[in-house]
Coordinates of C-alpha atoms in Angstrom, one line a residue:
M1 CA 98.1 118.7 92.2
H2 CA 99.6 115.2 92.4
A3 CA 102.7 116.5 94.1
F4 CA 100.6 118.4 96.6
I5 CA 98.5 115.3 97.4
D6 CA 101.7 113.3 97.9
S7 CA 102.9 116.0 100.3
Y8 CA 99.6 116.1 102.1
L9 CA 99.6 112.3 102.5
T10 CA 103.3 112.2 103.6
T11 CA 102.5 114.8 106.3
A12 CA 99.4 112.9 107.4
I13 CA 101.4 109.6 107.7
E14 CA 104.2 111.3 109.7
Q15 CA 101.8 113.0 112.1
N16 CA 99.6 109.9 112.3
A17 CA 96.5 112.0 111.4
P18 CA 93.3 110.8 113.1
W19 CA 91.4 110.5 109.8
L20 CA 94.2 108.3 108.4
A21 CA 94.1 106.0 111.5
A22 CA 90.4 105.6 111.0
V23 CA 91.0 104.0 107.6
G24 CA 93.0 101.2 109.0
T25 CA 96.5 99.8 108.2
P26 CA 97.7 98.6 104.8
G27 CA 99.2 95.3 106.1
D28 CA 101.3 93.2 103.9
D29 CA 98.8 91.6 101.6
P30 CA 99.3 93.1 98.1
R31 CA 95.6 93.5 97.4
R32 CA 95.1 95.1 100.8
V33 CA 98.0 97.5 100.2
Q34 CA 96.6 98.6 96.9
L35 CA 93.1 99.0 98.4
W36 CA 94.5 101.1 101.2
N37 CA 96.6 103.3 98.9
T38 CA 93.6 104.0 96.6
T39 CA 91.3 104.7 99.5
V40 CA 93.6 107.2 101.4
R41 CA 94.4 109.0 98.2
E42 CA 90.7 109.6 97.3
I43 CA 90.1 110.8 100.9
A44 CA 93.1 113.1 100.7
V45 CA 91.8 114.6 97.4
S46 CA 88.4 115.3 99.0
R47 CA 90.0 116.9 102.0
V48 CA 92.4 119.1 100.0
V49 CA 89.7 120.3 97.6
S50 CA 87.3 121.1 100.5
G51 CA 90.0 122.8 102.6
A52 CA 89.6 120.4 105.5
P53 CA 91.1 121.5 108.8
D54 CA 93.8 119.2 110.3
D55 CA 91.7 118.5 113.4
E56 CA 88.8 116.9 111.4
P57 CA 89.1 113.2 112.2
D58 CA 86.2 111.9 110.0
P59 CA 87.6 110.5 106.7
L60 CA 84.1 110.7 105.2
A61 CA 83.3 114.3 106.2
Y62 CA 83.9 115.6 102.7
L63 CA 82.6 112.7 100.6
S64 CA 79.0 112.3 99.3
G65 CA 76.9 110.1 97.1
A66 CA 78.4 107.1 95.4
R67 CA 82.0 108.0 96.3
R68 CA 81.1 108.1 100.0
E69 CA 79.4 104.7 99.8
A70 CA 82.4 103.2 98.0
I71 CA 84.8 104.6 100.5
V72 CA 82.6 103.3 103.4
S73 CA 82.7 99.8 101.9
R74 CA 86.5 100.0 101.5
I75 CA 87.1 101.2 105.0
E76 CA 84.9 98.3 106.3
R77 CA 87.1 95.8 104.5
L78 CA 90.3 97.5 105.7
T79 CA 89.2 97.6 109.4
A80 CA 87.5 94.2 109.5
P81 CA 89.3 91.9 112.0
T82 CA 91.3 89.0 110.5
T83 CA 90.6 85.7 112.2
K84 CA 93.5 83.5 113.4
R85 CA 92.1 80.7 111.2
R86 CA 92.4 82.8 108.1
Q87 CA 95.9 83.9 109.1
A88 CA 97.1 80.4 109.6
K89 CA 95.5 79.2 106.4
A90 CA 97.2 81.8 104.2
A91 CA 100.9 81.3 104.9
S92 CA 101.7 83.7 102.0
P93 CA 99.7 86.6 100.7
Y94 CA 100.0 84.9 97.3
G95 CA 99.2 81.4 98.5
R96 CA 95.7 81.4 96.9
Y97 CA 96.9 82.6 93.6
T98 CA 96.9 80.2 90.7
D99 CA 100.1 79.9 88.7
A100 CA 98.7 82.1 86.0
E101 CA 97.7 84.8 88.5
L102 CA 101.1 84.6 90.2
A103 CA 102.9 85.1 86.9
A104 CA 100.6 88.0 86.1
A105 CA 101.2 89.5 89.5
R106 CA 105.0 89.2 89.1
R107 CA 104.8 91.0 85.7
S108 CA 102.7 93.7 87.2
S109 CA 105.1 94.1 90.1
L110 CA 108.1 94.4 87.8
Q111 CA 106.2 97.0 85.8
R112 CA 105.4 99.0 88.9
L113 CA 109.0 98.8 90.0
G114 CA 110.2 100.2 86.7
E115 CA 107.7 103.0 86.8
D116 CA 108.6 103.8 90.4
R117 CA 112.3 104.0 89.6
R118 CA 111.6 106.3 86.6
L119 CA 109.4 108.6 88.7
L120 CA 112.0 108.6 91.5
A121 CA 114.8 109.5 89.1
L122 CA 112.7 112.4 87.7
A123 CA 111.9 113.6 91.2
E124 CA 115.6 113.6 92.1
Q125 CA 116.4 115.5 88.9
E126 CA 113.7 118.0 89.8
L127 CA 115.1 118.4 93.3
A128 CA 118.6 119.1 91.9
R129 CA 117.0 121.6 89.6
V130 CA 115.0 123.5 92.2
S131 CA 118.0 123.5 94.5
G132 CA 120.4 124.7 91.8
T133 CA 119.7 126.3 88.4
D134 CA 116.0 127.0 89.1
S135 CA 116.4 128.1 92.7
A136 CA 114.7 131.3 93.5
V137 CA 117.7 132.4 95.6
S138 CA 120.0 131.6 92.7
A139 CA 117.9 133.7 90.4
V140 CA 118.0 136.6 92.8
D141 CA 121.7 136.2 93.1
Q142 CA 122.1 136.2 89.4
R143 CA 120.1 139.3 88.9
V144 CA 121.9 141.1 91.7
A145 CA 125.3 140.1 90.3
E146 CA 124.3 141.3 86.9
A147 CA 123.1 144.6 88.2
E148 CA 126.3 145.1 90.2
H149 CA 128.5 144.3 87.2
Q150 CA 126.7 146.8 85.0
D151 CA 126.9 149.4 87.8
R152 CA 130.7 148.9 88.0
Q153 CA 130.9 149.4 84.2
I154 CA 128.9 152.6 84.5
Q155 CA 131.2 153.9 87.2
N156 CA 134.2 153.1 85.0
V157 CA 132.8 155.2 82.2
R158 CA 132.1 158.1 84.6
S159 CA 135.6 157.8 86.0
A160 CA 137.2 157.8 82.5
R161 CA 135.2 160.8 81.5
T162 CA 136.1 162.7 84.6
H163 CA 139.8 162.0 84.0
L164 CA 139.5 163.2 80.4
D165 CA 137.8 166.4 81.5
L166 CA 140.6 167.0 84.0
L167 CA 143.2 166.6 81.3
R168 CA 141.5 168.9 78.9
H169 CA 141.2 171.7 81.5
S170 CA 144.6 171.2 83.0
G171 CA 146.5 173.1 80.3
T172 CA 149.5 170.9 80.7
A173 CA 148.3 167.6 79.2
T174 CA 150.1 166.3 76.1
A175 CA 148.4 165.2 73.0
Q176 CA 149.4 161.6 73.8
Q177 CA 147.8 161.8 77.2
L178 CA 144.6 163.2 75.7
A179 CA 144.5 160.5 73.1
D180 CA 145.0 157.8 75.7
A181 CA 142.3 159.2 77.9
T182 CA 139.9 159.4 74.9
T183 CA 140.6 155.8 74.0
A184 CA 139.9 154.7 77.6
V185 CA 136.6 156.5 77.6
S186 CA 135.6 154.8 74.3
A187 CA 136.5 151.4 75.6
A188 CA 134.6 151.9 78.9
E189 CA 131.5 153.1 77.0
A190 CA 131.7 150.1 74.7
A191 CA 131.7 147.7 77.7
A192 CA 129.0 149.5 79.6
P193 CA 125.2 149.2 79.0
P194 CA 123.5 151.9 76.8
E195 CA 123.6 155.2 78.6
R196 CA 119.8 155.6 78.4
D197 CA 119.6 152.5 80.8
W198 CA 122.0 153.9 83.4
P199 CA 119.4 155.4 85.7
I200 CA 117.6 152.0 85.8
V201 CA 120.7 150.0 86.4
E202 CA 121.9 152.3 89.2
R203 CA 118.6 152.3 90.9
S204 CA 118.4 148.5 90.6
A205 CA 121.9 148.1 92.1
Q206 CA 121.0 150.4 95.0
F207 CA 117.7 148.6 95.6
N208 CA 119.3 145.2 95.6
R209 CA 121.9 146.3 98.2
A210 CA 119.1 147.6 100.5
A211 CA 116.4 145.0 99.9
A212 CA 117.3 141.9 102.0
A213 CA 113.7 140.9 102.0
R214 CA 114.0 139.7 98.4
Y215 CA 116.3 137.0 99.7
D216 CA 113.9 136.0 102.4
R217 CA 111.0 135.6 99.9
A218 CA 113.3 133.6 97.6
R219 CA 114.3 131.3 100.4
V220 CA 110.7 130.7 101.3
L221 CA 109.9 129.8 97.7
D222 CA 112.9 127.5 97.6
D223 CA 111.9 125.8 100.9
Q224 CA 108.4 125.2 99.6
A225 CA 109.5 123.8 96.3
I226 CA 112.2 121.6 97.9
G227 CA 109.7 120.4 100.5
R228 CA 107.2 119.4 97.9
V229 CA 109.8 117.5 95.8
T230 CA 111.3 115.9 98.9
D231 CA 107.9 114.6 100.1
R232 CA 107.4 113.2 96.6
I233 CA 110.8 111.4 96.8
T234 CA 109.9 110.1 100.2
R235 CA 106.6 108.6 99.0
L236 CA 108.2 107.2 95.9
G237 CA 110.9 105.6 98.0
E238 CA 108.3 104.0 100.3
G239 CA 106.4 102.8 97.2
L240 CA 109.6 101.3 95.8
R241 CA 110.3 99.5 99.0
T242 CA 106.8 98.2 99.1
D243 CA 107.0 96.9 95.5
H244 CA 110.3 95.3 96.3
S245 CA 108.7 93.5 99.3
L246 CA 105.8 92.3 97.2
L247 CA 108.1 91.0 94.5
E248 CA 110.1 89.1 97.1
Q249 CA 106.9 87.5 98.3
I250 CA 105.9 86.5 94.8
D251 CA 109.3 85.0 94.1
A252 CA 109.2 83.2 97.5
E253 CA 105.8 81.7 96.6
I254 CA 107.1 80.7 93.1
A255 CA 110.2 79.1 94.7
R256 CA 108.0 77.3 97.3
R257 CA 105.8 75.8 94.5
R258 CA 108.9 74.8 92.5
D259 CA 110.3 73.0 95.5
G260 CA 107.2 70.9 95.9
G261 CA 104.7 73.1 97.7
T262 CA 100.9 72.5 97.3
R263 CA 99.4 74.6 94.6
P264 CA 95.9 76.2 94.8
G265 CA 93.2 73.9 93.6
S266 CA 95.2 70.8 94.3
D267 CA 93.2 69.4 97.3
P268 CA 94.2 65.8 97.9
Q269 CA 90.5 64.9 98.4
T270 CA 89.6 66.0 94.9
K271 CA 92.5 64.5 93.0
Q272 CA 91.7 62.7 89.8
P273 CA 92.7 59.0 89.5
E274 CA 96.2 58.5 88.4
P275 CA 96.5 57.1 84.8
H276 CA 98.1 53.7 86.0
S277 CA 95.8 52.6 88.8
P278 CA 95.6 49.0 89.8
T279 CA 92.0 48.6 88.6
R280 CA 93.0 49.7 85.1
Q281 CA 95.9 47.3 85.1
E282 CA 93.7 44.3 86.0
T283 CA 91.3 45.3 83.3
E284 CA 94.0 45.5 80.7
L285 CA 95.4 42.1 81.7
D286 CA 91.9 40.4 81.6
P287 CA 92.4 37.2 79.4
S288 CA 88.9 37.5 78.0
R289 CA 89.8 40.8 76.3
H290 CA 92.9 39.3 74.7
E291 CA 90.8 36.4 73.3
R292 CA 88.8 38.8 71.3
G293 CA 91.9 40.5 69.9
P294 CA 92.7 40.5 66.2
N295 CA 95.8 38.4 66.6
L296 CA 94.0 35.3 68.0
D297 CA 94.2 33.5 64.7
L298 CA 98.0 34.1 64.3

């Protein structure tokens, strides 16, 4: 089911489906990207389960109840216009994060990258498998080759028996020739499948030679399987690139703060007094305070 949803979303993105355009764009803010991915996936599940036609543009057509209300709220957030003031204020998507939140976001991003790489490697292995050892066409070829091989073995047995019969009825064959022909028949029979299976093997070989449609069906199955896995690899690759981009933004924000950038919550108007202010220095140097000190009598 997950692979089919991935394939459905990949096709919708490539074709710029109307229902997907109505959801809005993911942008580059990590929270917005996550919200967009979750929203379009839930809508895709509802459309696949309900058998939605491709020309249905309403993303809410197959949602109801609390799920519909939640998706409506998310779409409103995704399609809400972003003011220039807000864009100018947030120079980085992570500019408002505290140091602790930024560190947690970086750990989460690294974890997602590792998971994406693992899933991508598994998908690539599956693609190699369905294209090779588990290919429907390869399976058909293997069965055809096996039937052809067994059919040749049967024909060798028949040929050896015919030769032996000819020698026996010729009246001129020597004992050595008869012995050699008998040995050849025994060897051919030992290599061939059991004689009770010969009719099945021969019919299978004849059928395989005549039934080109089996290859056509096998190719269709291969194309479908390879298409699903390829779509999954495409989506995983896109997710991997997105996670790389988010990690680069996090590292850029960390570097900016390390180089002296202003951190969230450090508004100059709300700064606490520094520990060595002039007022405190004057108070500490007040002679009247020293006169009451314990060392006055020394």
